[in-house]
Structures are given as structure tokens and as C-alpha cells.
Amino acid sequence: MTNTAEPFTRWRFDNQFILQLPGDSETENFRRQVYAACYSLVRPKTAAQPKLVDYSKAMAQQLDLTEQDCQSVWFTQVMAGNQLLPEMQAYASCYGGHQFGHWAGQLGDGRAINLGEIINTQGQRWALQLKGAGPTPYSRSADGLAVLRSSVREFLCSEAMYHLGVPTTRALSLVLTGDKVLRDMFYDGNSQWEPGAVVCRVAPSFTRFGHFQIHSSRQDLKTLKAMMDYTLRVDFPHLGEPSVETYLAWFAEVCRLTADMIVHWQRVGFVHGVMNTDNMSILGLTIDYGPYGWLDNYDPEWTPNTTDAQGRRYRFGHQPQIAYWNLVQLANAIYPVIEQLEPLQQALAQYASRYESQWLAMMASKLGLSHLDEQEDELWVADLLRLLQDAQLDMTLFYRGLSQVQVDSEWNVFASLLKACSYLDTVEEHFYAAKSWLKQYQKRLLADNQSSEWRLLTMEAVNPCYVLRNYLAQEAIDAAEQGDFSKIHALQKLLENPYQAQSGQEMFAQKRPDWAKQRAGCSMLSCSS
Ligand code: AMP
Ligand code: MG
């Protein structure tokens, strides 16, 4: 371990959020409503005994850090919030949001502390944020802290999503604070002391829909406009200087980026779990990994979030509609500055058409076809989704295995795939439907007339071999809580190459085991984190 601040002298800070936006004049750290300001200056809480659990080499590289840098004492101190570099300006930002369809007023960075933005040697802007580094003016009744289990989940999943090609915020490091945090995991009155942790999140910007909503809800057009102008200048500079025209181009782009992100979620079987408007990134990045989950058996009705078990608002199959609903809220929020309804409505309509066309292209590639026709292919694709659901097929295994089914494959090739990835003992009951689907699929492959090499390459590039299955994350957490971080390291390494079958790693590409079906953390999660 080296003990030097040298790694960070390479970092060039350019804290535009603070430079360009109005800040809170109150500098004491107490919970309050913050008006006419986009952020409040805060200091991270000092962690008692920080210990580095893991870091992302891929992210570190993007930030011009070497492995040696990341193993230094300084790195752990900075990533725990114990040491601020001279150019860091720590702040929590103000945002609001709709939670589960209801306006919730001011929320804000209640346990995220921003450290500033750095420009890397490639000229890219990266904002750094510590999640779980203590209370801020936006912490409301909570403590500003995060526990190890939720931090492991965020750390592993955001990097896994990145390597899957899904737009996402990133994670640089995972640090244990050495402090204990009290949590009532099941909301049943049994609170427990759990290990505290901090994740350093990284993104070009952490701006959320709620950053615009809060000022609009208060009819504070001045701050709303400041936030919009800042976003255009810093996050969407290619659109030109702020004007009604560029605001509209910006909103249209947010609609497009959001549509594309949701198509990726549907492609890999990711369920966000809490698609509140404060958890929607203006850059179309997956943000705020809470009670998220991955589909094992394909089930559009599934949600991992116990808080949402009744209404299932954020279930897998509903994510495209919810994203649209959230975009409508964003349009409402920025309307007072734009005062033109029709182009906003047009952009929203384009969200729907963009989603449709991208979804079709995505499904075509998952199935190894050059394209799908909205009308002609609609029925047999719907038949497939019904089969996946009724026969309880493991989504990841099914699509990956489908590349082995050729235009001239016999029925038994497909039948053994179904047997291998169904969670039912009675999958044979679905063989009639499966046979008829296979016939249509093979007919379609024949008509498409692509080489089998092209088909295999196409399918293997979009159908992952490995995803962060809920039970795999839980096993890594169980071990970590006993002080063994090896499973975190193993998963992190594995998930750097999710599309490549890796020898000796077959156990990570298997169906969810029976024991995991009902276990907390492996099937359903609460928001407690
Ligand atoms: P989430 O449901 O995680 O998106 O959080 C909703 C709001 O609650 C955000 O404003 C968070 O910053 C805040 N929040 C969540 N957990 C905590 C916590 N432990 N301490 C303070 N604020 C929190
Ligand atoms: Mg959130």
C-alpha cells in the first residue's frame, strides 16, 4: 500500500454544477426545504474505519487511475469521504419527484454527496458521487447512510450493466465504513445493526427528471430555467445555446435516450423496481440501484420490489409505459419555460414510435433475424413471449440456447432446450405450442436467408451468457457480511465479459436453484437499504 495523494494530482476538476447554478446560502447541515437553489454545500461524514472492498478496474482506467493508485491508503480515504481533495466541492443537490405515481415534493440527495466533476485525459466529464456518506439537508427523516448489502448490489450491478452495453451510471469503488447502521429490513419492527458502506458512483451527470420538477412545482421559473440552461450547456452541448428551439430538441433527445434505455432493460431482463421520476436520469442512464431484479423465469408481471407487490406499478412488462408517464411529468415541468404544447406532445409520441421500432430491432437480433415486421411478425413473436411465460422458461438461458437451434434442427433440439431452461416439472404440457412456434420460427429463418455464422454472432452479441442473477448477488452479500469478499471479486470479473462463455464458470450460467425462489434478496427486496 502506498500512502500518497499523488494519484489524484492528475485529476483536473471542473465543477460546473456549482459554478453555473444557484446554491443554498445556508451552510449548516440540518434537514430543511431548500428554495431557489439547486444544491447545498455539505461535508461527508467521517467513517470510523474505512476498508476497501472492491473497485472497478474498468472505471478506474476511465478516470486515469492505475491499480496501484486504487490500492493506496489515500484512495480508500477519499472514497470513504474522509478526505476531500483541495479542488473537491462537496454538495448535495435539490430535486423532487413523483413516487409511485404521487407527487412527493422535495426529495434531493439525501444520502448522496457529490464531490465535483473531473475532466479525464480524453476530455470526458465525469461527476463523482459518494452514496451513503452521511446526512444532508435533503435526508428528511433518514440517516444518510447505506448498508453493505445494498451497496454490493449497486456496485456490482451498475458495472455489470455497463459491460452488458446498457446505459448506466457507473461505480468506481465499494468501501466499508467501519460504522454500523440500523435497518429494519423487512419493515416488521425487527431492526438490526448492519455494516455501513459507501459506493463512489460515477456518471457524466446525475441530473434527474426531478431536478426540473421541484422548481416547476414551486413556480420558481428562474431556477427552473437556470437548471435547463445548465443542462443544455453541460450535458447536451451539441444542441446549441439555450433557446425554445434547443429546449425542444433537448426534450426530444431525452425521449429518445429514455426509449433506448428501456429497450435495453427489456433485452436483458432487468427490472428497475422503483421508476419514480426522481430515479430517471436526464441522460437516459439507469440510475439508483435499489430493489432491482433480474428475470429468472420470463414473467412480465414480476416486480422485485416488496413495496410495489400490490399495484405492481413497476413490473417488468410495464416499464415502457412508466417511462412514458415519467416523460409526461418532465414535459409538464419544463412547459412553463417553453410554452409550446404541440412539439412536446410530438416528442412524446416519438418516444412511443422509437420504443416500438427499437424493440422490434432488438427482438430481431435476439432471435437471429435481420429484421422483424411489425405486422407480419407480430403474432408469432407474441406466441413466443406467451410460451416463455407459460412454460416458465429462464429468459437468459433460453435466448442464449436458441442460437443452437438451426433452420434445419429437429424438434428434439428445441425440446431439450425447453427442458433445460424451464422451471416447471411439466414442461411437456407446453410442447404442442412449442412445436408450432418452432415451425414458424424455422420458416422465418429460412426466409431471412442469413448465414449461420452471422446469426450466431448476432445472437451472442445481444443475448448474455451471464447476468447478475438475484441469488448470485445475495450469495456474494452473505459471504461479504462474514468478511469474505471473494464472491464479489469473482462476480465482478465474470460480469466484465457477459457475452462470452467462460470456461470453469458454468455455475454462473444456470437456472435459479430451488432454495432461492422464496428467499429474501433472491426473489423480492424491500426498499430498506
Ligand atoms: P430512493 O427511493 O432510494 O430513490 O430514495 C428516495 C429519496 O429518499 C431520495 O431523496 C433519497 O436521497 C432519500 N433516501 C433514501 N434512503 C435514504 C437514507 N438512508 N438517508 C437519507 N435519505 C435517503
Ligand atoms: Mg433515488
Coordinates of C-alpha atoms and ligand atoms in Angstrom, one line a residue:
M1 CA 0.0 0.0 0.0
T2 CA 1.4 3.4 -0.9
N3 CA 0.5 6.4 1.1
T4 CA 0.4 9.4 -1.3
A5 CA -2.1 11.8 -2.7
E6 CA -0.2 11.6 -6.0
P7 CA -2.8 9.6 -7.9
F8 CA -5.3 12.5 -7.6
T9 CA -2.9 15.3 -8.7
R10 CA -3.7 14.1 -12.2
W11 CA -7.3 14.9 -11.8
R12 CA -8.5 18.2 -13.3
F13 CA -11.7 19.4 -11.6
D14 CA -14.2 21.5 -13.4
N15 CA -17.2 21.8 -11.1
Q16 CA -19.7 23.3 -13.4
F17 CA -22.8 22.4 -11.4
I18 CA -21.6 24.7 -8.6
L19 CA -20.1 27.3 -10.9
Q20 CA -23.2 27.8 -13.0
L21 CA -26.1 27.1 -10.7
P22 CA -27.6 29.0 -7.7
G23 CA -26.6 27.5 -4.4
D24 CA -28.2 27.5 -1.0
S25 CA -26.9 30.3 1.2
E26 CA -27.4 28.2 4.4
T27 CA -24.3 26.2 5.1
E28 CA -25.3 24.4 8.3
N29 CA -26.2 20.8 7.7
F30 CA -29.8 20.3 9.0
R31 CA -32.9 19.0 7.3
R32 CA -34.9 21.6 5.6
Q33 CA -36.8 22.7 2.5
V34 CA -34.3 24.5 0.2
Y35 CA -35.8 27.1 -2.1
A36 CA -34.4 28.9 -5.2
A37 CA -31.3 26.8 -5.2
C38 CA -30.0 23.7 -6.9
Y39 CA -27.6 22.5 -4.3
S40 CA -26.4 22.8 -0.7
L41 CA -22.7 22.5 0.4
V42 CA -22.1 19.7 2.8
R43 CA -19.3 17.7 4.2
P44 CA -19.3 13.9 4.1
K45 CA -19.4 12.1 7.5
T46 CA -16.1 10.7 8.7
A47 CA -16.0 7.0 8.5
A48 CA -14.6 5.2 11.6
Q49 CA -12.5 2.6 9.9
P50 CA -12.7 2.6 6.1
K51 CA -11.8 -0.6 4.3
L52 CA -11.8 -1.0 0.5
V53 CA -13.9 -4.0 -0.5
D54 CA -13.6 -3.7 -4.3
Y55 CA -13.1 -1.2 -7.1
S56 CA -13.8 -1.3 -10.8
K57 CA -10.6 -1.5 -12.9
A58 CA -12.6 -0.5 -16.0
M59 CA -13.9 2.6 -14.3
A60 CA -10.6 3.4 -12.7
Q61 CA -9.0 3.3 -16.1
Q62 CA -11.5 5.8 -17.5
L63 CA -10.6 8.1 -14.6
D64 CA -6.9 7.8 -15.4
L65 CA -6.2 5.8 -12.2
T66 CA -3.8 2.9 -12.0
E67 CA -4.3 -0.3 -10.0
Q68 CA -1.6 1.0 -7.6
D69 CA -3.5 4.2 -7.2
C70 CA -6.6 2.3 -6.2
Q71 CA -4.7 0.3 -3.7
S72 CA -3.3 3.3 -1.9
V73 CA -4.5 4.4 1.5
W74 CA -5.5 7.7 0.1
F75 CA -7.9 6.1 -2.4
T76 CA -9.8 4.4 0.4
Q77 CA -9.8 7.6 2.5
V78 CA -11.1 9.7 -0.4
M79 CA -13.7 7.1 -1.4
A80 CA -15.0 6.8 2.1
G81 CA -15.5 10.6 2.3
N82 CA -12.8 11.0 5.0
Q83 CA -10.5 13.1 2.8
L84 CA -11.6 15.9 0.4
L85 CA -9.1 16.8 -2.2
P86 CA -8.4 20.6 -2.4
E87 CA -10.4 21.0 -5.6
M88 CA -13.4 19.0 -4.5
Q89 CA -16.5 20.9 -3.7
A90 CA -18.9 18.6 -1.8
Y91 CA -22.6 19.2 -2.2
A92 CA -26.0 17.6 -2.2
S93 CA -28.4 18.6 -4.9
C94 CA -32.1 19.5 -4.7
Y95 CA -34.7 17.6 -6.6
G96 CA -38.3 16.4 -6.2
G97 CA -40.2 13.6 -7.7
H98 CA -43.3 11.5 -8.2
Q99 CA -43.1 8.4 -6.1
F100 CA -45.4 5.5 -7.1
G101 CA -47.5 8.0 -9.1
H102 CA -47.9 10.7 -6.5
W103 CA -46.1 14.0 -6.2
A104 CA -43.8 13.8 -3.2
G105 CA -42.4 17.3 -3.0
Q106 CA -38.7 17.9 -2.2
L107 CA -36.5 14.7 -2.1
G108 CA -33.0 15.6 -3.1
D109 CA -29.6 13.9 -2.4
G110 CA -30.5 12.6 1.0
R111 CA -27.5 10.2 1.1
A112 CA -25.5 11.1 -1.9
I113 CA -22.7 13.6 -1.7
N114 CA -21.2 15.0 -4.9
L115 CA -17.5 15.6 -4.9
G116 CA -17.3 17.6 -8.2
E117 CA -16.6 16.8 -11.8
I118 CA -13.3 15.8 -13.3
I119 CA -12.3 16.0 -17.0
N120 CA -10.2 12.9 -17.8
T121 CA -7.3 12.8 -20.3
Q122 CA -9.7 12.0 -23.1
G123 CA -11.6 15.2 -22.3
Q124 CA -14.7 13.4 -20.9
R125 CA -16.6 14.9 -18.0
W126 CA -17.2 12.5 -15.0
A127 CA -19.1 13.6 -11.9
L128 CA -18.2 11.7 -8.7
Q129 CA -20.7 11.0 -6.0
L130 CA -20.5 9.1 -2.7
K131 CA -23.6 7.2 -1.8
G132 CA -24.0 6.6 1.9
A133 CA -21.6 9.2 3.2
G134 CA -23.9 10.8 5.7
P135 CA -26.8 13.2 6.1
T136 CA -27.6 16.2 4.1
P137 CA -30.3 18.9 4.2
Y138 CA -32.3 16.5 2.0
S139 CA -32.1 13.5 4.3
R140 CA -35.7 14.1 5.7
S141 CA -36.2 11.6 8.5
A142 CA -33.4 9.2 7.4
D143 CA -29.8 8.9 8.3
G144 CA -27.9 9.5 5.0
L145 CA -26.2 6.1 5.3
A146 CA -26.2 2.9 3.3
V147 CA -25.7 -0.7 4.3
L148 CA -23.3 -3.2 2.8
R149 CA -25.9 -5.4 1.1
S150 CA -27.5 -2.6 -0.9
S151 CA -24.0 -1.1 -1.7
V152 CA -22.8 -4.5 -3.0
R153 CA -25.9 -4.7 -5.2
E154 CA -25.3 -1.2 -6.6
F155 CA -21.6 -1.7 -7.1
L156 CA -21.9 -5.0 -8.9
C157 CA -25.0 -4.2 -10.9
S158 CA -24.0 -0.8 -12.3
E159 CA -20.7 -2.2 -13.6
A160 CA -22.5 -5.4 -14.9
M161 CA -25.0 -3.2 -16.8
Y162 CA -22.2 -1.2 -18.3
H163 CA -20.5 -4.3 -19.6
L164 CA -23.8 -5.5 -21.0
G165 CA -24.0 -2.3 -23.0
V166 CA -26.9 -0.9 -21.1
P167 CA -26.7 2.9 -20.4
T168 CA -26.0 3.3 -16.7
T169 CA -24.3 5.3 -14.0
R170 CA -21.1 3.6 -13.0
A171 CA -19.4 2.5 -9.8
L172 CA -15.7 3.2 -9.0
S173 CA -15.4 1.8 -5.5
L174 CA -17.1 0.0 -2.6
V175 CA -15.8 0.8 0.8
L176 CA -16.9 -0.4 4.3
T177 CA -17.1 2.5 6.7
G178 CA -16.5 0.5 9.9
D179 CA -19.7 2.1 11.3
K180 CA -22.9 0.2 12.0
V181 CA -26.2 1.2 10.5
L182 CA -29.6 0.4 11.9
R183 CA -32.1 -1.1 9.4
D184 CA -35.5 -2.8 9.6
M185 CA -35.0 -4.9 6.5
F186 CA -38.5 -6.4 6.5
Y187 CA -40.3 -3.4 7.9
D188 CA -41.6 -5.7 10.7
G189 CA -40.2 -4.0 13.7
N190 CA -37.0 -6.1 13.9
S191 CA -34.3 -3.6 13.4
Q192 CA -30.7 -4.9 13.1
W193 CA -27.3 -3.2 13.1
E194 CA -25.7 -3.8 9.8
P195 CA -22.3 -2.9 8.3
G196 CA -22.2 0.6 6.7
A197 CA -20.7 1.1 3.3
V198 CA -20.1 3.8 0.7
V199 CA -20.2 3.4 -3.1
C200 CA -18.5 6.0 -5.3
R201 CA -20.8 6.4 -8.2
V202 CA -19.6 8.0 -11.4
A203 CA -21.6 9.5 -14.4
P204 CA -21.3 12.3 -16.9
S205 CA -24.2 13.8 -14.9
F206 CA -26.5 12.7 -12.1
T207 CA -29.3 15.1 -13.2
R208 CA -32.8 13.5 -12.8
F209 CA -36.2 14.5 -14.1
G210 CA -36.9 15.6 -10.5
H211 CA -34.3 18.3 -10.7
F212 CA -36.6 20.2 -13.0
Q213 CA -39.9 19.2 -11.4
I214 CA -39.0 20.6 -8.0
H215 CA -38.6 24.2 -9.2
S216 CA -41.6 23.9 -11.5
S217 CA -43.8 22.7 -8.7
R218 CA -42.8 25.8 -6.8
Q219 CA -43.5 28.1 -9.8
D220 CA -39.8 29.1 -9.5
L221 CA -39.3 29.7 -13.2
K222 CA -36.0 31.4 -12.7
T223 CA -34.3 28.4 -11.0
L224 CA -36.1 26.0 -13.4
K225 CA -34.7 27.9 -16.4
A226 CA -31.2 28.0 -14.8
M227 CA -31.3 24.2 -14.4
M228 CA -32.5 23.8 -18.0
D229 CA -29.8 26.1 -19.4
Y230 CA -27.1 24.4 -17.4
T231 CA -28.2 21.0 -18.6
L232 CA -28.2 22.1 -22.2
R233 CA -24.8 23.8 -21.9
V234 CA -23.1 21.0 -20.0
D235 CA -24.9 17.7 -20.8
F236 CA -26.2 18.5 -24.3
P237 CA -23.7 21.0 -25.7
H238 CA -24.2 19.6 -29.3
L239 CA -27.7 21.1 -29.3
G240 CA -26.5 24.7 -29.2
E241 CA -27.2 27.6 -27.0
P242 CA -30.4 27.5 -24.8
S243 CA -33.5 28.8 -26.7
V244 CA -37.0 27.5 -27.1
E245 CA -35.8 25.6 -30.1
T246 CA -33.0 23.9 -28.3
Y247 CA -35.1 23.1 -25.2
L248 CA -37.5 21.3 -27.6
A249 CA -34.6 19.4 -29.3
W250 CA -33.4 18.5 -25.8
F251 CA -36.7 17.1 -24.7
A252 CA -36.9 15.1 -27.9
E253 CA -33.5 13.7 -27.2
V254 CA -34.4 12.8 -23.6
C255 CA -37.4 10.9 -25.0
R256 CA -35.1 9.0 -27.4
L257 CA -32.5 8.2 -24.8
T258 CA -35.1 7.0 -22.4
A259 CA -36.7 4.8 -25.0
D260 CA -33.4 3.2 -25.9
M261 CA -32.6 2.6 -22.2
I262 CA -35.9 0.8 -21.7
V263 CA -35.4 -1.4 -24.8
H264 CA -32.0 -2.5 -23.3
W265 CA -33.7 -3.3 -19.9
Q266 CA -36.3 -5.4 -21.8
R267 CA -33.5 -7.1 -23.8
V268 CA -31.5 -8.3 -20.7
G269 CA -34.4 -8.9 -18.4
F270 CA -33.7 -6.1 -15.9
V271 CA -36.4 -4.7 -13.6
H272 CA -35.5 -1.4 -12.1
G273 CA -38.1 -1.7 -9.3
V274 CA -38.5 2.0 -8.4
M275 CA -39.1 4.0 -11.5
N276 CA -40.1 7.2 -9.7
T277 CA -39.4 10.4 -11.5
D278 CA -36.5 11.2 -9.2
N279 CA -34.9 7.9 -10.3
M280 CA -35.0 8.9 -14.0
S281 CA -31.7 10.2 -15.5
I282 CA -31.8 13.1 -17.9
L283 CA -29.2 11.3 -19.9
G284 CA -31.2 8.0 -20.2
L285 CA -28.9 6.2 -17.8
T286 CA -30.0 3.5 -15.4
I287 CA -29.8 5.2 -12.1
D288 CA -30.3 4.4 -8.4
Y289 CA -30.0 0.6 -8.0
G290 CA -32.3 -0.2 -5.1
P291 CA -34.7 -3.1 -5.1
Y292 CA -34.0 -4.0 -8.7
G293 CA -34.0 -7.6 -10.0
W294 CA -33.4 -9.8 -13.0
L295 CA -36.0 -12.1 -14.5
D296 CA -35.2 -15.7 -14.0
N297 CA -38.3 -17.3 -15.5
Y298 CA -39.7 -14.8 -18.0
D299 CA -42.6 -13.1 -16.4
P300 CA -43.8 -9.6 -17.4
E301 CA -45.8 -9.3 -14.3
W302 CA -42.8 -9.7 -12.0
T303 CA -41.5 -6.9 -9.7
P304 CA -38.7 -7.4 -7.3
N305 CA -39.9 -4.6 -5.0
T306 CA -42.0 -5.7 -2.0
T307 CA -43.2 -2.1 -1.6
D308 CA -44.8 -2.5 -5.0
A309 CA -46.1 -6.0 -4.6
Q310 CA -49.8 -4.9 -4.5
G311 CA -50.0 -2.5 -7.5
R312 CA -47.0 -3.8 -9.4
R313 CA -46.7 -0.4 -11.0
Y314 CA -43.0 -1.1 -11.8
R315 CA -43.3 -4.7 -13.1
F316 CA -41.1 -5.8 -16.0
G317 CA -43.8 -5.5 -18.7
H318 CA -44.9 -2.1 -17.5
Q319 CA -41.6 -0.3 -17.7
P320 CA -42.1 1.1 -21.2
Q321 CA -45.4 2.7 -20.2
I322 CA -44.0 4.0 -16.9
A323 CA -41.1 5.7 -18.7
Y324 CA -43.6 7.4 -20.9
W325 CA -45.6 8.5 -17.9
N326 CA -42.4 9.9 -16.3
L327 CA -41.6 11.8 -19.5
V328 CA -45.0 13.4 -19.5
Q329 CA -44.2 14.6 -16.0
L330 CA -40.9 16.1 -17.2
A331 CA -42.8 17.8 -20.1
N332 CA -45.2 19.3 -17.7
A333 CA -42.3 20.5 -15.6
I334 CA -40.5 22.3 -18.3
Y335 CA -43.6 23.6 -20.2
P336 CA -43.7 26.9 -18.3
V337 CA -40.3 27.9 -19.8
I338 CA -41.2 26.6 -23.3
E339 CA -44.9 27.4 -23.5
Q340 CA -45.5 25.3 -26.6
L341 CA -47.6 22.2 -26.1
E342 CA -47.6 20.6 -29.6
P343 CA -43.9 20.0 -30.0
L344 CA -43.7 18.5 -26.5
Q345 CA -46.6 16.2 -27.5
Q346 CA -44.8 15.3 -30.7
A347 CA -41.7 14.3 -28.8
L348 CA -43.7 12.2 -26.5
A349 CA -45.4 10.5 -29.5
Q350 CA -41.9 9.9 -30.9
Y351 CA -41.0 8.1 -27.6
A352 CA -43.6 5.6 -28.4
S353 CA -42.6 5.1 -32.0
R354 CA -38.9 5.0 -31.2
Y355 CA -39.6 2.4 -28.5
E356 CA -41.6 0.2 -30.9
S357 CA -39.0 0.3 -33.7
Q358 CA -36.1 -0.2 -31.4
W359 CA -37.9 -3.0 -29.6
L360 CA -38.5 -4.8 -32.9
A361 CA -34.9 -4.4 -33.9
M362 CA -33.8 -5.7 -30.5
M363 CA -36.1 -8.7 -30.7
A364 CA -34.9 -9.4 -34.3
S365 CA -31.3 -9.6 -33.1
K366 CA -32.2 -11.7 -30.1
L367 CA -33.8 -14.2 -32.5
G368 CA -31.0 -14.1 -35.0
L369 CA -33.0 -12.3 -37.7
S370 CA -32.1 -9.3 -39.8
H371 CA -35.4 -7.6 -39.1
L372 CA -38.9 -8.1 -37.8
D373 CA -42.0 -6.7 -39.4
E374 CA -44.4 -5.0 -37.1
Q375 CA -47.5 -6.5 -38.7
E376 CA -46.3 -9.8 -40.3
D377 CA -44.3 -11.0 -37.4
E378 CA -46.4 -9.7 -34.6
L379 CA -48.3 -12.9 -33.9
W380 CA -45.6 -15.5 -33.8
V381 CA -43.4 -13.2 -31.7
A382 CA -46.3 -12.8 -29.2
D383 CA -46.6 -16.6 -29.3
L384 CA -43.0 -16.9 -28.2
L385 CA -43.4 -14.5 -25.3
R386 CA -46.5 -16.4 -24.2
L387 CA -44.6 -19.7 -24.4
L388 CA -41.7 -18.2 -22.4
Q389 CA -44.2 -17.1 -19.7
D390 CA -46.4 -20.2 -19.7
A391 CA -43.6 -22.7 -19.7
Q392 CA -41.7 -20.6 -17.2
L393 CA -38.5 -20.5 -19.2
D394 CA -35.4 -18.9 -17.9
M395 CA -35.1 -15.9 -20.1
T396 CA -31.3 -15.7 -20.2
L397 CA -30.7 -19.4 -20.8
F398 CA -33.5 -19.6 -23.4
Y399 CA -32.2 -16.9 -25.7
R400 CA -28.6 -17.9 -25.3
G401 CA -29.5 -21.5 -26.1
L402 CA -31.7 -20.6 -29.0
S403 CA -28.7 -19.8 -31.1
Q404 CA -28.1 -23.6 -31.2
V405 CA -31.5 -24.2 -32.9
Q406 CA -30.9 -24.0 -36.6
V407 CA -33.2 -23.7 -39.6
D408 CA -33.0 -27.5 -40.1
S409 CA -32.8 -28.6 -36.4
E410 CA -35.0 -31.4 -35.4
W411 CA -37.7 -30.9 -32.7
N412 CA -35.7 -32.7 -30.1
V413 CA -33.0 -30.0 -30.2
F414 CA -35.6 -27.4 -29.2
A415 CA -37.3 -29.8 -26.8
S416 CA -34.1 -30.3 -24.8
L417 CA -33.6 -26.6 -24.7
L418 CA -37.0 -26.1 -23.2
K419 CA -36.4 -28.9 -20.7
A420 CA -33.1 -27.4 -19.7
C421 CA -34.5 -23.9 -19.0
S422 CA -38.0 -24.5 -17.7
Y423 CA -38.8 -24.1 -14.0
L424 CA -41.8 -26.5 -14.5
D425 CA -41.7 -30.2 -13.9
T426 CA -44.4 -30.4 -16.5
V427 CA -42.9 -28.5 -19.4
E428 CA -44.2 -31.3 -21.8
E429 CA -47.6 -29.8 -21.4
H430 CA -46.4 -26.9 -23.5
F431 CA -44.8 -28.9 -26.2
Y432 CA -47.8 -28.6 -28.6
A433 CA -47.5 -24.8 -28.6
A434 CA -43.7 -25.0 -28.7
K435 CA -43.8 -27.3 -31.8
S436 CA -46.0 -25.0 -33.7
W437 CA -43.8 -22.0 -32.7
L438 CA -40.7 -23.8 -33.8
K439 CA -42.2 -24.4 -37.3
Q440 CA -43.0 -20.7 -37.7
Y441 CA -39.6 -19.7 -36.5
Q442 CA -37.8 -22.0 -38.8
K443 CA -39.9 -20.8 -41.7
R444 CA -38.9 -17.3 -40.8
L445 CA -35.2 -18.1 -40.5
L446 CA -35.4 -19.7 -44.0
A447 CA -37.0 -16.6 -45.5
D448 CA -34.4 -14.4 -43.8
N449 CA -31.6 -16.3 -45.5
Q450 CA -28.7 -15.2 -43.4
S451 CA -25.6 -17.4 -42.8
S452 CA -25.5 -19.4 -39.6
E453 CA -22.2 -17.6 -38.7
W454 CA -23.9 -14.2 -39.0
R455 CA -26.8 -15.5 -36.9
L456 CA -24.6 -16.8 -34.2
L457 CA -22.5 -13.7 -33.9
T458 CA -25.7 -11.5 -33.9
M459 CA -27.4 -13.6 -31.2
E460 CA -24.3 -13.9 -29.0
A461 CA -23.7 -10.2 -29.1
V462 CA -27.2 -9.4 -27.6
N463 CA -28.1 -12.5 -25.5
P464 CA -25.8 -12.6 -22.5
C465 CA -24.4 -15.7 -21.0
Y466 CA -24.3 -14.2 -17.6
V467 CA -26.3 -11.6 -15.8
L468 CA -26.3 -10.7 -12.1
R469 CA -28.9 -13.2 -11.1
N470 CA -30.6 -12.2 -7.8
Y471 CA -29.4 -15.2 -5.9
L472 CA -25.8 -14.7 -7.1
A473 CA -25.8 -11.2 -5.7
Q474 CA -27.3 -12.5 -2.5
E475 CA -24.6 -15.2 -2.1
A476 CA -21.9 -12.6 -2.6
I477 CA -23.6 -10.4 0.1
D478 CA -23.9 -13.3 2.5
A479 CA -20.2 -14.0 2.2
A480 CA -19.2 -10.3 2.4
E481 CA -21.2 -9.9 5.6
Q482 CA -18.9 -12.6 7.0
G483 CA -15.9 -10.7 5.8
D484 CA -15.3 -12.8 2.7
F485 CA -15.2 -10.6 -0.4
S486 CA -14.1 -13.3 -2.8
K487 CA -17.5 -13.8 -4.3
I488 CA -17.8 -10.1 -5.0
H489 CA -14.5 -10.1 -6.8
A490 CA -15.4 -13.2 -8.8
L491 CA -18.8 -11.9 -9.9
Q492 CA -17.3 -8.5 -10.9
K493 CA -14.6 -10.2 -13.0
L494 CA -17.1 -12.6 -14.6
L495 CA -19.6 -9.8 -15.5
E496 CA -16.9 -7.8 -17.3
N497 CA -17.5 -10.3 -20.2
P498 CA -21.1 -11.2 -20.0
Y499 CA -21.4 -12.3 -23.7
Q500 CA -18.5 -14.7 -23.7
A501 CA -18.9 -18.2 -22.3
Q502 CA -16.0 -18.6 -19.8
S503 CA -14.6 -22.0 -19.1
G504 CA -14.9 -23.1 -15.5
Q505 CA -17.7 -20.5 -14.9
E506 CA -20.7 -22.7 -15.8
M507 CA -22.2 -22.5 -12.4
F508 CA -23.0 -18.8 -13.0
A509 CA -25.0 -19.7 -16.1
Q510 CA -27.5 -21.9 -14.5
K511 CA -31.2 -21.7 -13.5
R512 CA -32.0 -20.2 -10.2
P513 CA -31.8 -23.0 -7.6
D514 CA -35.0 -24.0 -5.8
W515 CA -33.8 -22.7 -2.4
A516 CA -33.6 -19.2 -3.9
K517 CA -37.2 -19.0 -5.1
Q518 CA -38.6 -17.5 -1.9
R519 CA -35.6 -16.3 0.0
A520 CA -35.4 -12.6 0.7
G521 CA -32.8 -10.9 -1.5
C522 CA -33.1 -13.7 -4.1
S523 CA -36.7 -13.1 -5.1
M524 CA -38.1 -10.0 -3.5
L525 CA -36.5 -7.0 -1.8
S526 CA -37.7 -4.2 0.3
C527 CA -36.6 -0.5 -0.2
S528 CA -34.7 -0.7 3.1
S529 CA -31.1 -0.1 2.2
Ligands
AMP1 P1 -34.9 6.2 -3.4 O1 -36.2 5.5 -3.1 O2 -33.7 5.4 -3.0 O3 -34.8 6.7 -4.8 O4 -34.8 7.5 -2.4 C1 -35.9 8.4 -2.4 C2 -35.4 9.6 -1.6 O5 -35.1 9.2 -0.3 C3 -34.1 10.3 -2.1 O6 -34.3 11.7 -1.9 C4 -33.0 9.7 -1.3 O7 -31.9 10.5 -1.2 C5 -33.7 9.5 0.1 N1 -33.1 8.5 0.9 C6 -33.2 7.2 0.7 N2 -32.5 6.5 1.7 C7 -32.0 7.4 2.5 C8 -31.2 7.4 3.7 N3 -30.8 6.3 4.2 N4 -30.9 8.6 4.2 C9 -31.3 9.8 3.7 N5 -32.1 9.9 2.6 C10 -32.4 8.7 2.0
MG2 MG -33.5 7.6 -5.7

